[in-house]
Every structure is written in structure tokens, then in C-alpha cells.
Amino acid sequence: MNRVDNMMGDMGKLRALSEVEIPSLEGKVSDEEWKLRVDLAAAYRLVAHHGWDDLIFTHMSVRVPGPEHHFLLNPYNLMFEEVTASSLVKVDLQGNPVEPSPFITNPAGFTIHSAVHMAREDAHAVIHLHTPHGQAVAAHEEGLLPLTQTAMLIRGDLAFHDYEGVATDHEERERIVADLGTKNAMLLRNHGTLSVGETVGEAFIRIYFLERACEAQIYALSAGDRINNPPQGTPEIAAQQGAQGLKLAAQFLAWPALLRKAYRLDPAFAS
């Protein structure tokens, strides 16, 4: 019953929000933390824009600099298009808010994200999604196939974790970390997708490639059984190219462009 008890947690204390008032934290946190908050809030808005959100039920995080390993997580009771830099909840490694907040966090989100943040010093940002295409490929026995360039660029950096139920049991953290190892993307079997990165942008670009690869695989397999497999050796070449190219794209190309897009869509995320 541990998972059920943990999932219910403080649900008895919940109250529905009829409106959302979010006092600004700009100037009340360090400049470095504020930038991380803006980046993560942008990622939430962009996930919503791409249709990858699952109501309120998935999560992204970024670690705040410092020895405490505090990290920012989304408020459980906000839609992704409502998330702002100031609404993100800073939690410790026990899941407790570091500062007073009117919001709660997702217990399963805390389990998954705290596991990675505790174990991987390079995993400053973690993104986890429940898209239909990602779940479908995660439920497929062979996982992600080398059917498209997109898949081949990310596939060599992909790990797998077997389903154990809603991730509210903190003992699962050890197995998540062991299965992830040094990889930067993961299929959570029968569950969804996950990516990590040294920055929010890096994690976002990895999840973008993984999600697009999953989507293309479902389309390809539904179109019939006459699949054209790539020539021998090319998946390995593409994997090497992806290991270098995705990080550079995140730092200098795609993520800066995505940030500009987030501001065009609704600059309120940065408040």
C-alpha cells in the first residue's frame, strides 16, 4: 500500500483554485535562479504549445545552484500554459517546499526528478512526458527502432526502466538511477519518455527528438510492413553525430530560437 498511501499524501488538504494569483519573485531570488525559472517556465509553455502536456500530470525540473540540491518543480494544480517563473516551487530532497508556496507538487514527479538530481551531477534539468506516441513506443517490446534519422540521432543515448506503478515509492529511485546510468534519455516502459540535460534547453531538445522519433515510428508502423531499414552501420554514425550535435543545437541554435518563440506566444511566462 506504500505507493497508494504516498500518492494520496496530503490530498485531503487540497482546495480547488478558482483563480491564480502569483506574486512575482523577480528580484527576490538570485539572478542565476531567476534565469533558471524563466527557462523552465518557457519549457512548460512550449510543451503545452506542442500538445505534449497531459492536463497537469507530467513534470519538468531544474536544479538550483548550491550544495543542497534544491530543485524547481511545477505546481501540481496549474495547467502548463499557466506556469510562470514565479509559480515554480523550490523543493528539497525530501520533497518539502524550501520557501512558503500556495501550491503543491506532484508526488510522482518528486520521486522521478529527485532520483535523477541526487545521482547525476550533470543532470541539472529533467523532463518527463506522457504523450500518446511516447507511451506507445514505451509499450512496444523493441522500444525505439532505427527507422528515421530523428530516432537514430537519439537512440544511442536511450535507456529503459520497467514499469512499477505510479512512481510514488521512493525506493524506486535507486532503480531509476541504475537504469538511466550515464544515458541522457529514457523510455519509462508502459509510461512515457524522459530526458536530462546540463541545461533546460538541452533537456528540451533531447525530449523533442525523442518525441518526434516516437511519433514517426507509430506513423511508419501503421502504414504497413514494407519498412525500409537504414544501411548497416548508419545508425551508429547517426548516434555519434547526435551525441555532439544535439548539445550544440541546444546551446546555440534551437533553444535560443524556442525562447524567442515562447516570448512571442505569451511573455507572461517570464513573470
mmCIF file of C-alpha atoms in Angstrom:
data_model
loop_
_atom_site.group_PDB
_atom_site.id
_atom_site.type_symbol
_atom_site.label_atom_id
_atom_site.label_comp_id
_atom_site.label_asym_id
_atom_site.label_seq_id
_atom_site.Cartn_x
_atom_site.Cartn_y
_atom_site.Cartn_z
ATOM 1 C CA MET A 1 0.000 0.000 0.000
ATOM 2 C CA ASN A 2 3.044 2.275 0.191
ATOM 3 C CA ARG A 3 2.536 3.637 -3.319
ATOM 4 C CA VAL A 4 -1.167 4.268 -2.733
ATOM 5 C CA ASP A 5 -0.573 5.982 0.599
ATOM 6 C CA ASN A 6 2.218 8.109 -0.854
ATOM 7 C CA MET A 7 0.115 9.071 -3.865
ATOM 8 C CA MET A 8 -2.775 10.239 -1.709
ATOM 9 C CA GLY A 9 -0.447 12.073 0.699
ATOM 10 C CA ASP A 10 -1.957 15.424 1.633
ATOM 11 C CA MET A 11 -4.817 15.234 -0.869
ATOM 12 C CA GLY A 12 -7.294 15.794 1.952
ATOM 13 C CA LYS A 13 -5.898 19.304 2.349
ATOM 14 C CA LEU A 14 -6.498 20.282 -1.271
ATOM 15 C CA ARG A 15 -8.778 23.071 -2.345
ATOM 16 C CA ALA A 16 -9.793 23.965 -5.868
ATOM 17 C CA LEU A 17 -8.349 27.152 -7.328
ATOM 18 C CA SER A 18 -10.938 29.396 -8.949
ATOM 19 C CA GLU A 19 -8.266 31.925 -9.871
ATOM 20 C CA VAL A 20 -4.493 32.029 -9.791
ATOM 21 C CA GLU A 21 -2.616 34.893 -8.167
ATOM 22 C CA ILE A 22 1.151 34.566 -8.357
ATOM 23 C CA PRO A 23 3.292 37.190 -6.613
ATOM 24 C CA SER A 24 6.457 37.900 -8.590
ATOM 25 C CA LEU A 25 9.740 36.532 -7.263
ATOM 26 C CA GLU A 26 11.852 38.626 -9.626
ATOM 27 C CA GLY A 27 14.420 40.459 -7.516
ATOM 28 C CA LYS A 28 13.678 38.198 -4.533
ATOM 29 C CA VAL A 29 15.842 35.317 -5.754
ATOM 30 C CA SER A 30 19.325 35.383 -7.219
ATOM 31 C CA ASP A 31 19.768 36.406 -10.856
ATOM 32 C CA GLU A 32 21.002 32.892 -11.618
ATOM 33 C CA GLU A 33 17.922 31.272 -10.084
ATOM 34 C CA TRP A 34 15.623 33.725 -11.863
ATOM 35 C CA LYS A 35 17.126 32.812 -15.235
ATOM 36 C CA LEU A 36 16.577 29.115 -14.484
ATOM 37 C CA ARG A 37 12.989 29.861 -13.500
ATOM 38 C CA VAL A 38 12.384 31.705 -16.772
ATOM 39 C CA ASP A 39 13.922 28.888 -18.831
ATOM 40 C CA LEU A 40 11.875 26.215 -17.068
ATOM 41 C CA ALA A 41 8.645 28.211 -17.313
ATOM 42 C CA ALA A 42 9.326 28.644 -21.038
ATOM 43 C CA ALA A 43 9.748 24.877 -21.364
ATOM 44 C CA TYR A 44 6.344 24.327 -19.745
ATOM 45 C CA ARG A 45 4.692 26.773 -22.149
ATOM 46 C CA LEU A 46 6.446 25.179 -25.140
ATOM 47 C CA VAL A 47 5.389 21.675 -24.080
ATOM 48 C CA ALA A 48 1.796 22.943 -23.919
ATOM 49 C CA HIS A 49 2.219 24.623 -27.325
ATOM 50 C CA HIS A 50 3.373 21.321 -28.875
ATOM 51 C CA GLY A 51 0.427 19.472 -27.325
ATOM 52 C CA TRP A 52 2.669 17.292 -25.172
ATOM 53 C CA ASP A 53 1.065 18.186 -21.859
ATOM 54 C CA ASP A 54 -1.177 15.686 -20.077
ATOM 55 C CA LEU A 55 -3.507 18.057 -18.229
ATOM 56 C CA ILE A 56 -1.456 18.664 -15.029
ATOM 57 C CA PHE A 57 0.116 15.214 -14.776
ATOM 58 C CA THR A 58 3.652 15.417 -16.110
ATOM 59 C CA HIS A 59 6.583 17.433 -14.888
ATOM 60 C CA MET A 60 9.872 19.148 -15.614
ATOM 61 C CA SER A 61 12.509 20.334 -13.172
ATOM 62 C CA VAL A 62 15.780 22.197 -12.938
ATOM 63 C CA ARG A 63 18.294 22.164 -10.107
ATOM 64 C CA VAL A 64 19.114 25.405 -8.339
ATOM 65 C CA PRO A 65 22.868 26.052 -7.834
ATOM 66 C CA GLY A 66 24.129 25.177 -4.384
ATOM 67 C CA PRO A 67 25.200 22.188 -2.293
ATOM 68 C CA GLU A 68 21.631 21.499 -1.095
ATOM 69 C CA HIS A 69 20.494 20.093 -4.478
ATOM 70 C CA HIS A 70 17.241 22.050 -4.273
ATOM 71 C CA PHE A 71 15.273 21.986 -7.491
ATOM 72 C CA LEU A 72 12.320 23.736 -9.095
ATOM 73 C CA LEU A 73 9.179 21.760 -9.921
ATOM 74 C CA ASN A 74 5.816 22.752 -11.359
ATOM 75 C CA PRO A 75 2.797 23.476 -9.173
ATOM 76 C CA TYR A 76 0.572 20.388 -9.344
ATOM 77 C CA ASN A 77 -2.625 22.424 -9.632
ATOM 78 C CA LEU A 78 -1.674 24.586 -12.635
ATOM 79 C CA MET A 79 -2.038 23.811 -16.314
ATOM 80 C CA PHE A 80 1.209 24.107 -18.225
ATOM 81 C CA GLU A 81 0.049 27.246 -20.018
ATOM 82 C CA GLU A 82 -0.460 28.841 -16.576
ATOM 83 C CA VAL A 83 3.042 28.125 -15.257
ATOM 84 C CA THR A 84 5.232 31.172 -14.695
ATOM 85 C CA ALA A 85 8.752 31.675 -13.433
ATOM 86 C CA SER A 86 7.402 32.812 -10.052
ATOM 87 C CA SER A 87 4.942 29.919 -9.610
ATOM 88 C CA LEU A 88 7.596 27.190 -9.739
ATOM 89 C CA VAL A 89 8.031 25.509 -6.355
ATOM 90 C CA LYS A 90 11.531 25.079 -4.930
ATOM 91 C CA VAL A 91 11.772 21.772 -3.043
ATOM 92 C CA ASP A 92 14.468 19.952 -1.074
ATOM 93 C CA LEU A 93 15.477 16.311 -1.497
ATOM 94 C CA GLN A 94 12.694 15.253 0.879
ATOM 95 C CA GLY A 95 10.066 16.969 -1.251
ATOM 96 C CA ASN A 96 9.429 19.808 1.172
ATOM 97 C CA PRO A 97 8.989 23.366 -0.136
ATOM 98 C CA VAL A 98 12.087 25.402 0.685
ATOM 99 C CA GLU A 99 10.024 28.594 0.878
ATOM 100 C CA PRO A 100 6.307 29.201 1.518
ATOM 101 C CA SER A 101 4.203 28.491 -1.566
ATOM 102 C CA PRO A 102 0.437 28.429 -2.207
ATOM 103 C CA PHE A 103 0.976 25.428 -4.466
ATOM 104 C CA ILE A 104 1.627 21.709 -4.026
ATOM 105 C CA THR A 105 3.828 19.424 -6.126
ATOM 106 C CA ASN A 106 3.204 16.056 -7.783
ATOM 107 C CA PRO A 107 4.421 13.165 -5.539
ATOM 108 C CA ALA A 108 5.346 11.015 -8.535
ATOM 109 C CA GLY A 109 7.105 13.964 -10.112
ATOM 110 C CA PHE A 110 9.173 14.418 -6.985
ATOM 111 C CA THR A 111 10.176 10.735 -6.924
ATOM 112 C CA ILE A 112 11.393 10.673 -10.520
ATOM 113 C CA HIS A 113 13.123 14.052 -10.527
ATOM 114 C CA SER A 114 14.750 13.779 -7.116
ATOM 115 C CA ALA A 115 16.203 10.405 -8.111
ATOM 116 C CA VAL A 116 17.997 11.898 -11.110
ATOM 117 C CA HIS A 117 19.034 15.153 -9.413
ATOM 118 C CA MET A 118 20.510 13.256 -6.439
ATOM 119 C CA ALA A 119 22.550 10.871 -8.578
ATOM 120 C CA ARG A 120 23.651 12.820 -11.661
ATOM 121 C CA GLU A 121 25.666 15.991 -11.103
ATOM 122 C CA ASP A 122 25.413 16.743 -14.826
ATOM 123 C CA ALA A 123 21.607 16.349 -14.923
ATOM 124 C CA HIS A 124 20.602 19.873 -13.997
ATOM 125 C CA ALA A 125 17.304 19.622 -15.894
ATOM 126 C CA VAL A 126 14.867 16.695 -16.183
ATOM 127 C CA ILE A 127 11.794 16.453 -18.443
ATOM 128 C CA HIS A 128 9.173 13.697 -18.240
ATOM 129 C CA LEU A 129 6.158 13.391 -20.584
ATOM 130 C CA HIS A 130 3.136 11.119 -21.173
ATOM 131 C CA THR A 131 2.399 11.693 -24.871
ATOM 132 C CA PRO A 132 0.405 9.007 -26.731
ATOM 133 C CA HIS A 133 3.261 8.375 -29.176
ATOM 134 C CA GLY A 134 5.856 8.187 -26.405
ATOM 135 C CA GLN A 135 3.691 5.837 -24.374
ATOM 136 C CA ALA A 136 3.015 3.668 -27.421
ATOM 137 C CA VAL A 137 6.710 3.214 -28.189
ATOM 138 C CA ALA A 138 7.454 2.685 -24.483
ATOM 139 C CA ALA A 139 4.900 -0.154 -24.557
ATOM 140 C CA HIS A 140 6.480 -1.722 -27.654
ATOM 141 C CA GLU A 141 8.709 -4.731 -26.921
ATOM 142 C CA GLU A 142 11.590 -3.427 -29.048
ATOM 143 C CA GLY A 143 11.255 0.195 -27.941
ATOM 144 C CA LEU A 144 12.587 2.843 -30.296
ATOM 145 C CA LEU A 145 13.555 1.446 -33.705
ATOM 146 C CA PRO A 146 16.168 2.985 -36.065
ATOM 147 C CA LEU A 147 13.562 3.862 -38.681
ATOM 148 C CA THR A 148 14.232 7.590 -39.068
ATOM 149 C CA GLN A 149 17.154 9.964 -38.813
ATOM 150 C CA THR A 150 15.489 11.504 -35.757
ATOM 151 C CA ALA A 151 15.422 8.140 -33.991
ATOM 152 C CA MET A 152 18.996 7.304 -34.944
ATOM 153 C CA LEU A 153 20.293 10.623 -33.583
ATOM 154 C CA ILE A 154 18.864 9.912 -30.098
ATOM 155 C CA ARG A 155 18.693 6.099 -29.919
ATOM 156 C CA GLY A 156 22.281 5.530 -28.808
ATOM 157 C CA ASP A 157 21.652 7.697 -25.745
ATOM 158 C CA LEU A 158 18.456 5.895 -24.725
ATOM 159 C CA ALA A 159 17.879 3.828 -21.561
ATOM 160 C CA PHE A 160 14.849 1.818 -20.347
ATOM 161 C CA HIS A 161 13.091 1.468 -16.995
ATOM 162 C CA ASP A 162 10.389 -1.134 -16.319
ATOM 163 C CA TYR A 163 7.003 -0.047 -15.039
ATOM 164 C CA GLU A 164 6.382 -0.385 -11.289
ATOM 165 C CA GLY A 165 3.126 1.562 -10.863
ATOM 166 C CA VAL A 166 2.679 5.290 -10.279
ATOM 167 C CA ALA A 167 6.138 6.408 -9.115
ATOM 168 C CA THR A 168 5.372 7.372 -5.527
ATOM 169 C CA ASP A 169 7.584 4.782 -3.807
ATOM 170 C CA HIS A 170 10.927 6.420 -3.035
ATOM 171 C CA GLU A 171 12.632 3.013 -3.167
ATOM 172 C CA GLU A 172 12.108 3.082 -6.933
ATOM 173 C CA ARG A 173 14.587 5.956 -7.183
ATOM 174 C CA GLU A 174 17.553 3.582 -6.950
ATOM 175 C CA ARG A 175 16.267 1.528 -9.864
ATOM 176 C CA ILE A 176 15.523 4.592 -11.988
ATOM 177 C CA VAL A 177 19.077 5.829 -11.448
ATOM 178 C CA ALA A 178 20.605 2.406 -12.118
ATOM 179 C CA ASP A 179 18.637 2.014 -15.357
ATOM 180 C CA LEU A 180 19.420 5.540 -16.560
ATOM 181 C CA GLY A 181 23.152 5.134 -15.908
ATOM 182 C CA THR A 182 25.063 7.655 -17.998
ATOM 183 C CA LYS A 183 22.374 7.935 -20.687
ATOM 184 C CA ASN A 184 20.515 11.196 -21.237
ATOM 185 C CA ALA A 185 17.142 9.889 -22.417
ATOM 186 C CA MET A 186 14.866 7.108 -21.234
ATOM 187 C CA LEU A 187 11.730 5.210 -22.141
ATOM 188 C CA LEU A 188 9.779 4.520 -18.963
ATOM 189 C CA ARG A 189 8.119 1.264 -20.048
ATOM 190 C CA ASN A 190 4.324 1.482 -20.454
ATOM 191 C CA HIS A 191 4.554 5.015 -19.061
ATOM 192 C CA GLY A 192 6.303 7.704 -21.102
ATOM 193 C CA THR A 193 9.503 9.485 -22.024
ATOM 194 C CA LEU A 194 12.248 11.242 -20.066
ATOM 195 C CA SER A 195 15.289 13.352 -20.886
ATOM 196 C CA VAL A 196 18.017 15.080 -18.902
ATOM 197 C CA GLY A 197 20.450 17.852 -19.720
ATOM 198 C CA GLU A 198 23.006 20.217 -18.301
ATOM 199 C CA THR A 199 20.514 22.982 -19.140
ATOM 200 C CA VAL A 200 16.768 23.210 -19.631
ATOM 201 C CA GLY A 201 17.388 23.811 -23.319
ATOM 202 C CA GLU A 202 19.489 20.683 -23.663
ATOM 203 C CA ALA A 203 16.871 18.525 -21.955
ATOM 204 C CA PHE A 204 14.148 20.088 -24.125
ATOM 205 C CA ILE A 205 15.959 19.408 -27.400
ATOM 206 C CA ARG A 206 16.542 15.787 -26.372
ATOM 207 C CA ILE A 207 12.870 15.255 -25.474
ATOM 208 C CA TYR A 208 11.886 16.943 -28.752
ATOM 209 C CA PHE A 209 13.953 14.489 -30.774
ATOM 210 C CA LEU A 210 12.729 11.528 -28.728
ATOM 211 C CA GLU A 211 9.080 12.545 -29.066
ATOM 212 C CA ARG A 212 9.367 13.205 -32.796
ATOM 213 C CA ALA A 213 11.105 9.849 -33.273
ATOM 214 C CA CYS A 214 8.323 8.059 -31.381
ATOM 215 C CA GLU A 215 5.656 9.849 -33.414
ATOM 216 C CA ALA A 216 7.338 8.954 -36.712
ATOM 217 C CA GLN A 217 7.709 5.314 -35.623
ATOM 218 C CA ILE A 218 3.990 4.975 -34.907
ATOM 219 C CA TYR A 219 3.171 6.506 -38.304
ATOM 220 C CA ALA A 220 5.672 4.266 -40.113
ATOM 221 C CA LEU A 221 4.485 1.045 -38.475
ATOM 222 C CA SER A 222 0.829 1.911 -39.077
ATOM 223 C CA ALA A 223 1.485 2.446 -42.794
ATOM 224 C CA GLY A 224 2.245 -1.215 -43.469
ATOM 225 C CA ASP A 225 5.005 -3.788 -43.099
ATOM 226 C CA ARG A 226 7.225 -2.712 -46.021
ATOM 227 C CA ILE A 227 9.688 -0.779 -43.862
ATOM 228 C CA ASN A 228 12.950 0.418 -45.385
ATOM 229 C CA ASN A 229 15.699 -0.226 -42.854
ATOM 230 C CA PRO A 230 18.804 2.006 -42.968
ATOM 231 C CA PRO A 231 22.059 0.592 -44.363
ATOM 232 C CA GLN A 232 24.234 -1.323 -41.919
ATOM 233 C CA GLY A 233 26.414 0.965 -39.812
ATOM 234 C CA THR A 234 24.481 4.167 -40.438
ATOM 235 C CA PRO A 235 22.524 4.107 -37.141
ATOM 236 C CA GLU A 236 25.838 4.080 -35.279
ATOM 237 C CA ILE A 237 27.170 7.002 -37.330
ATOM 238 C CA ALA A 238 23.991 8.990 -36.720
ATOM 239 C CA ALA A 239 24.209 8.239 -32.984
ATOM 240 C CA GLN A 240 27.702 9.729 -32.854
ATOM 241 C CA GLN A 241 26.511 12.784 -34.763
ATOM 242 C CA GLY A 242 23.567 13.188 -32.401
ATOM 243 C CA ALA A 243 25.763 12.975 -29.307
ATOM 244 C CA GLN A 244 27.646 16.060 -30.483
ATOM 245 C CA GLY A 245 25.021 17.914 -32.488
ATOM 246 C CA LEU A 246 22.100 17.941 -30.045
ATOM 247 C CA LYS A 247 24.120 19.649 -27.331
ATOM 248 C CA LEU A 248 25.355 22.321 -29.746
ATOM 249 C CA ALA A 249 21.849 22.860 -31.129
ATOM 250 C CA ALA A 250 20.521 23.359 -27.630
ATOM 251 C CA GLN A 251 23.194 25.824 -26.621
ATOM 252 C CA PHE A 252 23.490 27.997 -29.698
ATOM 253 C CA LEU A 253 20.660 27.323 -32.142
ATOM 254 C CA ALA A 254 17.337 25.695 -31.316
ATOM 255 C CA TRP A 255 16.830 26.643 -27.663
ATOM 256 C CA PRO A 256 17.523 30.380 -28.164
ATOM 257 C CA ALA A 257 15.034 30.282 -31.052
ATOM 258 C CA LEU A 258 12.492 28.456 -28.891
ATOM 259 C CA LEU A 259 12.877 31.053 -26.146
ATOM 260 C CA ARG A 260 12.086 33.781 -28.657
ATOM 261 C CA LYS A 261 9.031 31.798 -29.698
ATOM 262 C CA ALA A 262 7.891 31.462 -26.068
ATOM 263 C CA TYR A 263 8.055 35.242 -25.679
ATOM 264 C CA ARG A 264 6.041 35.698 -28.883
ATOM 265 C CA LEU A 265 3.401 33.220 -27.714
ATOM 266 C CA ASP A 266 2.915 34.810 -24.277
ATOM 267 C CA PRO A 267 5.622 36.767 -22.437
ATOM 268 C CA ALA A 268 3.717 36.306 -19.146
ATOM 269 C CA PHE A 269 5.612 33.041 -18.558
ATOM 270 C CA ALA A 270 8.654 35.159 -17.586
ATOM 271 C CA SER A 271 6.828 36.873 -14.737
#
